Coordinates of C-alpha atoms and ligand atoms in Angstrom, one line a residue:
X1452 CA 4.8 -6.1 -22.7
X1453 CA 2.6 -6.9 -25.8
X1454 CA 1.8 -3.8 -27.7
X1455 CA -2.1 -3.9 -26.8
X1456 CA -0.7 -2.9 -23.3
X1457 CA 2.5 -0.9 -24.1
X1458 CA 1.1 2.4 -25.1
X1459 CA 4.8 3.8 -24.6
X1460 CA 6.7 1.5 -26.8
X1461 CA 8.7 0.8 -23.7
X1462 CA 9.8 -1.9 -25.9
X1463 CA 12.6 -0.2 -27.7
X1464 CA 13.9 0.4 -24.4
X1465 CA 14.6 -3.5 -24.0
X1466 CA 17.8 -4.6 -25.5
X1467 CA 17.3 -8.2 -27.8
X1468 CA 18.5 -10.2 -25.1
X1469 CA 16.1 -8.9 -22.7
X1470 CA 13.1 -9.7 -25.0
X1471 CA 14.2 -12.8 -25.9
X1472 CA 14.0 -14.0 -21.9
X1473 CA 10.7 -12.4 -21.8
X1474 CA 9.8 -14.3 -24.3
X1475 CA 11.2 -17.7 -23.5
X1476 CA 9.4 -17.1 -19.9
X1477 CA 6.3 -16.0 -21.4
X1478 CA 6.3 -18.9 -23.9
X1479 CA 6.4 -21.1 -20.9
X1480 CA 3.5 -19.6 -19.2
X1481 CA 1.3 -19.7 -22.3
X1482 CA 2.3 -23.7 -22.2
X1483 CA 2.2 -24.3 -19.0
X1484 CA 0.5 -22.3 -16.1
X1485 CA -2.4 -20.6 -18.3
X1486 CA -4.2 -24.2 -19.1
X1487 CA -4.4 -25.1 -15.8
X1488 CA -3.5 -22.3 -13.3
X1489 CA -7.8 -22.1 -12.6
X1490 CA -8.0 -25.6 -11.4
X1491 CA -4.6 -25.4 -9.2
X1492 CA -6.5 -22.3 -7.7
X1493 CA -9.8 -24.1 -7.2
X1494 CA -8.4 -27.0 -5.8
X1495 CA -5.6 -25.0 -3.4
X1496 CA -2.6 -27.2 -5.5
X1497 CA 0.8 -25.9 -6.0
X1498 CA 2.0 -27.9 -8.9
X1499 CA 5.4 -29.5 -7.8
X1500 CA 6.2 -30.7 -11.1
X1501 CA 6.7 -27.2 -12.3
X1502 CA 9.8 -26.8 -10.1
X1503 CA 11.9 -28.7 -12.5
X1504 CA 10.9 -27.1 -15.2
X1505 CA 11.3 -23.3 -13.7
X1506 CA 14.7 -24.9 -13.2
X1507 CA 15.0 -26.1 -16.3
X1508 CA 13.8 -22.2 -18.4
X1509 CA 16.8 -21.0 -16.2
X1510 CA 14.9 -18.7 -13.7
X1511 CA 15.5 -19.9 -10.0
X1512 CA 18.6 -17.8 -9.2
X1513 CA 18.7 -16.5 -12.4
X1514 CA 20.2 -12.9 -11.2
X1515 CA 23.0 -14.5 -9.1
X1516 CA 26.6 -15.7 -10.5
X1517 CA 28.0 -19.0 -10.7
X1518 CA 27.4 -22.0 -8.7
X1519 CA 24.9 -23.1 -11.8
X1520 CA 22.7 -19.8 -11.8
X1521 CA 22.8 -17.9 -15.2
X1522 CA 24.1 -14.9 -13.9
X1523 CA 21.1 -12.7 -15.9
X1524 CA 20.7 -9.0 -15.1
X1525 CA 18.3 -7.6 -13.0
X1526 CA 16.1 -6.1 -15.6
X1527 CA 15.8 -9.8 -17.1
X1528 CA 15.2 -10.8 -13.6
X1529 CA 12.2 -8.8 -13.3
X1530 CA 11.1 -9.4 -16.5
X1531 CA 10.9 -13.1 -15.4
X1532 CA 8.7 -12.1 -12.5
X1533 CA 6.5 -10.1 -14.4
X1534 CA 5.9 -12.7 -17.1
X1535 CA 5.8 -15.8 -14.5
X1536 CA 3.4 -13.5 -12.5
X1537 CA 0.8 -12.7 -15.5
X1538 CA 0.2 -16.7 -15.0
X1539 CA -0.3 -16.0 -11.4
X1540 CA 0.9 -14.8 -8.4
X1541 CA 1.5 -17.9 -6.2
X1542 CA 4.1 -19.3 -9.3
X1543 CA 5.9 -16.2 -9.1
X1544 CA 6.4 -16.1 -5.4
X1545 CA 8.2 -19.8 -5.4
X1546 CA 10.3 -18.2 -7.7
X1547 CA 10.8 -15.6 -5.5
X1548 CA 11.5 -17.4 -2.1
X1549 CA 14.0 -20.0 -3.8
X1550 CA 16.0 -17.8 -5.8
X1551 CA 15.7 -13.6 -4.3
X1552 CA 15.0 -15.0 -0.9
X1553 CA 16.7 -18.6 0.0
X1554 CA 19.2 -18.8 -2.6
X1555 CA 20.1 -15.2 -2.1
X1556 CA 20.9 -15.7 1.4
X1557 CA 23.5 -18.6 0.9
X1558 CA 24.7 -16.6 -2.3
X1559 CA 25.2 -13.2 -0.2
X1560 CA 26.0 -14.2 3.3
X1561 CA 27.3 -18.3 3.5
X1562 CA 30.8 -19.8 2.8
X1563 CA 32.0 -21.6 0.2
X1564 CA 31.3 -25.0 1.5
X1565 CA 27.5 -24.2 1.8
X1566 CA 27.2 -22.2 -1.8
X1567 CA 29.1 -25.3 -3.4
X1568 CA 26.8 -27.9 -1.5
X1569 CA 23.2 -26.2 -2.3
X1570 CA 23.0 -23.8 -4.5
X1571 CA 23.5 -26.1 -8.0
X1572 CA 20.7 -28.3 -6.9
X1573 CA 18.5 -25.5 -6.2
X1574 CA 19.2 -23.7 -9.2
X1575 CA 18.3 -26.8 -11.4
X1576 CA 15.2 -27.3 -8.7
X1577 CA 16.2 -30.5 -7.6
X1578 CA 16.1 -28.7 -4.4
X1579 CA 13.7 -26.7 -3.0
X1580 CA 14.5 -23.6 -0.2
X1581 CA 12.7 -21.4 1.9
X1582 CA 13.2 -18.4 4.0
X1583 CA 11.6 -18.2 7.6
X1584 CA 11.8 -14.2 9.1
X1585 CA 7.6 -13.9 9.8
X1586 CA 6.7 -15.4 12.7
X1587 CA 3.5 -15.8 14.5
X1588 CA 3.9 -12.2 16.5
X1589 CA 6.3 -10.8 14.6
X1590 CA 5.3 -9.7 10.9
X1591 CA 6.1 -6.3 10.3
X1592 CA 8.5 -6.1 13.0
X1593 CA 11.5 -8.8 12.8
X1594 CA 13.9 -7.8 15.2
X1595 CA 10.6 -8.6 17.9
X1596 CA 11.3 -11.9 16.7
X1597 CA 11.2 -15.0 19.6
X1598 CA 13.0 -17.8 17.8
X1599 CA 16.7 -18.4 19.9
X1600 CA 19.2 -20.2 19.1
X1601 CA 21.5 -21.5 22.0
X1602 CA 25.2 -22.8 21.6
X1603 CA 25.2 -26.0 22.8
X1604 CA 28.9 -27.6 22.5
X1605 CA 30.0 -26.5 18.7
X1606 CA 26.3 -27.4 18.1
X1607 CA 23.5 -25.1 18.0
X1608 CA 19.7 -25.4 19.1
X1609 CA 16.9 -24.1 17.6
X1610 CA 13.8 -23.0 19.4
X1611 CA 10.8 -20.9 18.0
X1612 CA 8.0 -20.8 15.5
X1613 CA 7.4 -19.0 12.3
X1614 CA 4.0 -18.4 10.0
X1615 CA 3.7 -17.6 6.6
X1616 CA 6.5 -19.2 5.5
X1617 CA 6.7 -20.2 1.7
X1618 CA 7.2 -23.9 0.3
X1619 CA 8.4 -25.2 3.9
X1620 CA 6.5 -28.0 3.5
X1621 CA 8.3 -29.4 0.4
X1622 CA 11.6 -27.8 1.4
X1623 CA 14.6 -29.6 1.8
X1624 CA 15.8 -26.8 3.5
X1625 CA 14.9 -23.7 5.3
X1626 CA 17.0 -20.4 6.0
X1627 CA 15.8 -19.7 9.5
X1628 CA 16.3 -16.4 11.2
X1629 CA 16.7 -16.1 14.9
X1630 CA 17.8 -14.4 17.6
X1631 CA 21.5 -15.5 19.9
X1632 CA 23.4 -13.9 22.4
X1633 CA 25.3 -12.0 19.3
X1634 CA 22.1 -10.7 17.9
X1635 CA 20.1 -12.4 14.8
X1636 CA 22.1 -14.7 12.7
X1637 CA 20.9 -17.0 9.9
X1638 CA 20.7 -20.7 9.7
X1639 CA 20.4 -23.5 6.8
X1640 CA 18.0 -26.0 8.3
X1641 CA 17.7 -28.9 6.4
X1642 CA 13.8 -29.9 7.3
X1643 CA 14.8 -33.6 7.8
X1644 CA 16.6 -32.4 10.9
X1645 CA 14.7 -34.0 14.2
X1646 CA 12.7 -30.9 15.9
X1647 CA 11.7 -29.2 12.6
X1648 CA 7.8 -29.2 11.3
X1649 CA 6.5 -27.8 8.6
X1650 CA 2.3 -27.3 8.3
X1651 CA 0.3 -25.5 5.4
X1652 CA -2.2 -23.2 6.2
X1653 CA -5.2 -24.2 5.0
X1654 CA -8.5 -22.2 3.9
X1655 CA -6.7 -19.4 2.2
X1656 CA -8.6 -16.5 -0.4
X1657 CA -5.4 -15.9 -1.3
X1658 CA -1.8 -17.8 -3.2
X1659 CA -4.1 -20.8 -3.6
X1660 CA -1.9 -22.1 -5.9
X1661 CA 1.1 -21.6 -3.8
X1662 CA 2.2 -22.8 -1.0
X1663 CA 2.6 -21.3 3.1
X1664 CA 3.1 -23.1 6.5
X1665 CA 3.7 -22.5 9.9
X1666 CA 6.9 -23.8 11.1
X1667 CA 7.9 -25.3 14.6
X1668 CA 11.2 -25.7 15.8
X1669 CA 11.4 -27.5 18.8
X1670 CA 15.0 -28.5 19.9
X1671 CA 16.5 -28.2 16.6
X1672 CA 19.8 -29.3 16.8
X1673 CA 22.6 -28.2 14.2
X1674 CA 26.1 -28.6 13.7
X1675 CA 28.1 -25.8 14.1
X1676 CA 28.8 -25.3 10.4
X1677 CA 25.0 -24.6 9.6
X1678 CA 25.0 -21.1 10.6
X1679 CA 25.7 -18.2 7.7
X1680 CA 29.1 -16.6 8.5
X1681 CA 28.7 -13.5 7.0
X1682 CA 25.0 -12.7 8.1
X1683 CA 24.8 -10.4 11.5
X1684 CA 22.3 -8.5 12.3
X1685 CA 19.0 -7.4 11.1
X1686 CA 20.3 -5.9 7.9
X1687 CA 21.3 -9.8 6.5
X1688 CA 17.5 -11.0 6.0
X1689 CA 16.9 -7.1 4.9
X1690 CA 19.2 -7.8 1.9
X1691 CA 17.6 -10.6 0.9
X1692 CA 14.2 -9.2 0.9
X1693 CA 15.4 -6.4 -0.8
X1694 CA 15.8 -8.5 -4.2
X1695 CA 12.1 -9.9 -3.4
X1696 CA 10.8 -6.5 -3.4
X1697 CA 12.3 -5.9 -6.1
X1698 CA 11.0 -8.7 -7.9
X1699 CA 7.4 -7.6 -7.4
X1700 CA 8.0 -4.2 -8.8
X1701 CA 7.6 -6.1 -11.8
X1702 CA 5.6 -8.7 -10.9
X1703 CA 3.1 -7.1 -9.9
X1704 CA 2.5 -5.5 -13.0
X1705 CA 1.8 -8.3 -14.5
X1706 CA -1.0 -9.8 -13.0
X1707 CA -2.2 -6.1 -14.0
X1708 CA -1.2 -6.7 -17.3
X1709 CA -3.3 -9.5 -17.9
X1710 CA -6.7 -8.7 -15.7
X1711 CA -6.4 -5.3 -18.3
X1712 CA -6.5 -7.7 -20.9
X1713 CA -9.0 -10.0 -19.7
X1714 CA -11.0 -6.8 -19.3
X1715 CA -10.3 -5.8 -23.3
X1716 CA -11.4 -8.8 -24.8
X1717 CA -14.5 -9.7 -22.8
X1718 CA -14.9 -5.2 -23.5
X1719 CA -14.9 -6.5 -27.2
X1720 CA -16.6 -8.9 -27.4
X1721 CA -19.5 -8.4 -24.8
X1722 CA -23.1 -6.7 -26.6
X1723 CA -25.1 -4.3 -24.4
X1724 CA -27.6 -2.2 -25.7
X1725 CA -27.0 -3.1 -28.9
X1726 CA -22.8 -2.5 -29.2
X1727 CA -20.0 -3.7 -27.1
X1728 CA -19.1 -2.6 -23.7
X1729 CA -15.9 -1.1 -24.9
X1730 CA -17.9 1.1 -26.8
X1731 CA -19.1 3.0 -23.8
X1732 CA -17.6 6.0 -22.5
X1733 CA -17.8 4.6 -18.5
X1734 CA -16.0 1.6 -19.9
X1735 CA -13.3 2.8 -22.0
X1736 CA -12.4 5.5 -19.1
X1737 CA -11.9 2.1 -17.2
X1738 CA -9.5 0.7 -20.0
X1739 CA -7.4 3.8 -20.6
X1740 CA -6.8 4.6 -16.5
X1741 CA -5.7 0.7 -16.0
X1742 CA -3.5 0.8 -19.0
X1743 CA -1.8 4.6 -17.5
X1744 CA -1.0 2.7 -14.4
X1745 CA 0.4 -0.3 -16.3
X1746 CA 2.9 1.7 -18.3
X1747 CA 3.9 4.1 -15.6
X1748 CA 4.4 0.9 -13.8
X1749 CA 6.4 -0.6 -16.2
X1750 CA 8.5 2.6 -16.4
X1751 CA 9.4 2.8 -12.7
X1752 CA 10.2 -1.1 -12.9
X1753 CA 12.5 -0.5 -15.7
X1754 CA 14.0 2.5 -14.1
X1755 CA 14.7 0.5 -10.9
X1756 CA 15.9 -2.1 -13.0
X1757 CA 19.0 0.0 -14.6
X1758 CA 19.5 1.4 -11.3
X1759 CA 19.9 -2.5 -10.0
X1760 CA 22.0 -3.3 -12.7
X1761 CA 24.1 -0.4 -12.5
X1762 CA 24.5 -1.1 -8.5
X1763 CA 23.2 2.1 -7.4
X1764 CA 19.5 1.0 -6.3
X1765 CA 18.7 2.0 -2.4
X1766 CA 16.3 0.3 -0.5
X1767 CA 13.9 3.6 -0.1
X1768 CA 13.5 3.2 -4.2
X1769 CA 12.8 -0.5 -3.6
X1770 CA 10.1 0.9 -1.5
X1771 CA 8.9 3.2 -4.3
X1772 CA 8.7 0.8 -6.4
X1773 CA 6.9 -2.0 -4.6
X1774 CA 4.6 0.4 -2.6
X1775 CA 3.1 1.8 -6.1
X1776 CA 2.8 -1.0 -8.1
X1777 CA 0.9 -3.5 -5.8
X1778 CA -1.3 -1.1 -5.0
X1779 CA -2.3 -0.4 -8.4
X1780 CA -2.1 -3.5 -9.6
X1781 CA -4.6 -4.8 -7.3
X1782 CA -6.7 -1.5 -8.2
X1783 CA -6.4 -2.1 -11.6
X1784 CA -7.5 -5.9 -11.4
X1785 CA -10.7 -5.2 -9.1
X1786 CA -11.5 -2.5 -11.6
X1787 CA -10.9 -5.0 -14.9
X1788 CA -13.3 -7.5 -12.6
X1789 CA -16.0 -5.1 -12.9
X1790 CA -15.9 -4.8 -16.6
X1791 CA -16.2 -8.6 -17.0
X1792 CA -19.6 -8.1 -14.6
X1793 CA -20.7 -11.2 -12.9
X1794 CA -19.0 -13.3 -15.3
X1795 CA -15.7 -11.8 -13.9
X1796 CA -16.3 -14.2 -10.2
X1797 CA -15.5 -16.9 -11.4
X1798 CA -12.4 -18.8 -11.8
X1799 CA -12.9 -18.9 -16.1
X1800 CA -11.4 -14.8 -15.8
X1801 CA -8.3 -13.8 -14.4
X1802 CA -8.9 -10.7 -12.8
X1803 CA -10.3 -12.2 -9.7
X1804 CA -7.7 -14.4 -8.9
X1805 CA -4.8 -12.1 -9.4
X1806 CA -7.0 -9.6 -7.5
X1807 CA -6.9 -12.2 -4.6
X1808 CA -3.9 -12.8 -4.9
X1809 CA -2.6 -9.4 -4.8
X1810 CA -4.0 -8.6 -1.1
X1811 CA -1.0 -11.2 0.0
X1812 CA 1.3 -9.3 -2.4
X1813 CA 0.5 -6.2 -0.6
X1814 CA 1.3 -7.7 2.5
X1815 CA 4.2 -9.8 2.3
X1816 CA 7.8 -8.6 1.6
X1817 CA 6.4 -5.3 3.9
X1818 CA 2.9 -4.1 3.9
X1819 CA 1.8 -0.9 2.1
X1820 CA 2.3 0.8 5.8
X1821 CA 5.7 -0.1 6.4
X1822 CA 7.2 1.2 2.6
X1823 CA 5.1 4.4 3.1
X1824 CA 7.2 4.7 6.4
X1825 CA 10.2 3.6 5.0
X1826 CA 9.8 6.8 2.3
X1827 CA 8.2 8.9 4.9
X1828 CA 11.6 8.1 6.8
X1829 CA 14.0 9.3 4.2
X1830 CA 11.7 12.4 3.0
X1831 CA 11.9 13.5 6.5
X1832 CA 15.0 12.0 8.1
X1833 CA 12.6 10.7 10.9
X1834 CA 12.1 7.4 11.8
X1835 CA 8.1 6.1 12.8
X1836 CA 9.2 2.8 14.0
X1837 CA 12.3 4.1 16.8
Ligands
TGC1354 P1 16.3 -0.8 11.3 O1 16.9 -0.4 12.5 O2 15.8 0.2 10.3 O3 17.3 -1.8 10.5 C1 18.1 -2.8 11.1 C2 19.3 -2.9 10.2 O4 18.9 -3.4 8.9 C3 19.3 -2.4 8.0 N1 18.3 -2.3 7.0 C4 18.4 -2.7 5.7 N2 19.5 -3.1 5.0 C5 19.4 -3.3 3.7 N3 18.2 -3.2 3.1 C6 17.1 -2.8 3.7 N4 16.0 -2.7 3.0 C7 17.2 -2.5 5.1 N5 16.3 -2.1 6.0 C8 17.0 -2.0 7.2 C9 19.5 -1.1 8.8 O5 20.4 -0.2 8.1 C10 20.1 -1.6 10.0 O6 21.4 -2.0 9.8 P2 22.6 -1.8 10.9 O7 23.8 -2.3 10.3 O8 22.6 -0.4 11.3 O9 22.1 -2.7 12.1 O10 15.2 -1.9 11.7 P3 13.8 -1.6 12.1 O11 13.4 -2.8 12.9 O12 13.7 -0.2 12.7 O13 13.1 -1.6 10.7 C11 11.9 -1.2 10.6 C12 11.2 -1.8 9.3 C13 9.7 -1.7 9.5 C14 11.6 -0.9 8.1 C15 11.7 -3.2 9.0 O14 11.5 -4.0 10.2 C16 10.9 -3.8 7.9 O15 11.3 -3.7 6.7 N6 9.8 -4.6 8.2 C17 9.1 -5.4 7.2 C18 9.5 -6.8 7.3 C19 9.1 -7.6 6.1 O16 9.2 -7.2 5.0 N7 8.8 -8.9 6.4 C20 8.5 -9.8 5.3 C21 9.2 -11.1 5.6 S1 9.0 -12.3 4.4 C22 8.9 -13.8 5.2 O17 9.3 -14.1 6.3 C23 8.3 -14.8 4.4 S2 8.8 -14.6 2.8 C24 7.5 -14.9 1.8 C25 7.3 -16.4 1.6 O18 8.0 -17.2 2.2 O19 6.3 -16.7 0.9

């Protein structure tokens, strides 16, 4: 975090590795999302050129080993995210899908054959993955989920629909999720395959600059290789969006990050009866609250983040951890908005956008509802959902 922000010095606690990848990434967003990340919003473009060059910094599977990923540590994973996300949400979450969510899955659960045959291409973004779970009528609860797959011969036939499903329409392949007679199993479509369709949906407040589609699958047809071998059950997707979670912990506080200091400077520099607006009491009790949040934040990131590293993280922490610091990060941007007054609804200030942004942050990867239950669940040993 740059000092203005990190009250704490929580930058001691970052070893010189660590701050050089924040850095690196944050060098990369000054160069190349912040310039235009207000026009990709306005016009609802997610920048495909960028892909490359996310591959290129080294950050698309960064936290996995070998296969071309760079085998980095969790903490410099969600540094990463946090950095990638100050630029904006909707450039974080590809990095998200391809690397915690499609890549993942193929990492954690495929065979050799299928690591060796996508994930180099992915981690260099030649390749581009996505992850379908969400469907239509089943959001917060996956294992309602409609999509079958049927054995057919050695093949296997894929019918279903999904929604809200990230990048599928510039995929070249898609980890689909669906139910068979053995209970849900995972599947790398590549979305050339006859059957498969991808659509954006359109007219979204929200991830303007990103990209999310409904997907039909009618008839897919797949050879009998396709399937992940070491994904059964519910608990296989869960793992995966266990290391997207975690990701927002972080990221999350960095759209915070810079709507606080959005909020700063236009506090500075704004004259109101006769002295700046971050002269006034109202407006400095703004400032100092945001900036609380953002550190204690940061702390709970880092904390989760030496937990990851050390292999002892559970997903109820996860659920800490992403619960917290989406909902204050959207707090804290709405409330940086209303520093920057009218001024602060347009597209020419951040806070806004990330604000936007945000409410789909909240939402996807589990809602705030479902990781208050998931917490509620381990506090009391009770289940809500069963
Ligand atoms: P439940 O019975 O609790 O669990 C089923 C099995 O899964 C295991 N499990 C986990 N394992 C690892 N990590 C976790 N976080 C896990 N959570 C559950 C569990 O132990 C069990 O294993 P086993 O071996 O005993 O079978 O399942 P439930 O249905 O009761 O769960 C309830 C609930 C609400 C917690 C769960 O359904 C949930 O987390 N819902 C939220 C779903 C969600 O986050 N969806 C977002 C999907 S993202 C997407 O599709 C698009 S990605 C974004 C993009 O593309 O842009």
């Amino acid at each position: 975090m740059p000092d203005r922000s990190d009250l704490l010095d929580l930058d001691s606690l970052l070893s010189p590795s660590e701050r050089e990848l924040r850095a690196s990434v944050a060098s990369f967003v000054d160069a190349e999302i912040r310039p235009n990340i207000a026009d990709w919003f306005d016009r609802a473009v997610f920048p495909v050129e960028i892909v490359k060059k996310l591959g290129s910094l080294g950050v698309l599977g960064m936290q996995l080993e070998g296969y071309g990923c760079a085998g980095r540590s969790a903490v410099e994973y969600g540094l990463a995210a946090h950095e990638l996300e100050a630029g904006d949400a909707g450039l974080r979450t590809f990095m998200s899908v391809q690397g915690s969510l499609a890549m993942t899955a193929i990492h954690r659960h495929g065979s050799e054959a299928q690591k060796q045959q996508w994930l180099p291409g992915m981690a260099t973004g030649d390749l581009i993955g996505s992850f379908g779970l969400t469907e239509p009528t089943a959001g917060s609860d996956p294992a309602s989920m409609a999509t079958f797959a049927r054995r057919d011969g050695d093949d296997w036939v894929l019918t279903g629909s999904k929604r809200w499903i990230g990048l599928a329409s510039i995929a070249d392949l898609t980890i689909i999720w669906a139910q068979t007679d053995e209970g849900v199993r995972g599947f790398i479509v590549p979305t050339d395959t006859p059957g498969f369709t991808a659509t954006p949906i359109a007219r979204k407040l929200s991830m303007r600059a990103s990209i999310q589609c409904d997907i039909e699958l009618r008839d897919v047809r797949l050879p009998s290789d396709a399937i992940l071998p070491n994904a059964s059950g519910l608990r296989a997707p869960f793992e995966c969006l266990n290391e997207a979670r975690y990701g927002i912990v972080w990221g999350s506080m960095g759209a915070a990050r810079d709507s606080y200091l959005a909020a700063l400077d236009y506090a500075k520099a704004r004259v109101q009866f006769g002295k700046p607006l971050a002269s006034f009491q109202l407006t400095q009790q703004k400032l100092v609250d945001m900036a609380l949040e953002i550190n204690k934040g940061m702390l709970l990131a880092l904390h989760l983040g030496r937990l990851k590293d050390a292999g002892t993280l559970q997903p109820h922490q996860i659920s800490i951890g992403k619960l917290n610091n989406a909902r204050e990060a959207v707090a804290i941007c709405r409330e940086a908005r209303t520093i920057i007054g009218g001024n602060g609804i347009t597209l020419d200030y951040s806070p806004l956008r990330h604000a936007n942004n945000l409410e789909s942050v909240r939402t996807y990867e589990g809602t705030d509802e479902v990781h208050t239950l998931i917490i509620g669940s381990h506090i009391t040993g009770l289940s809500a959902f069963n």
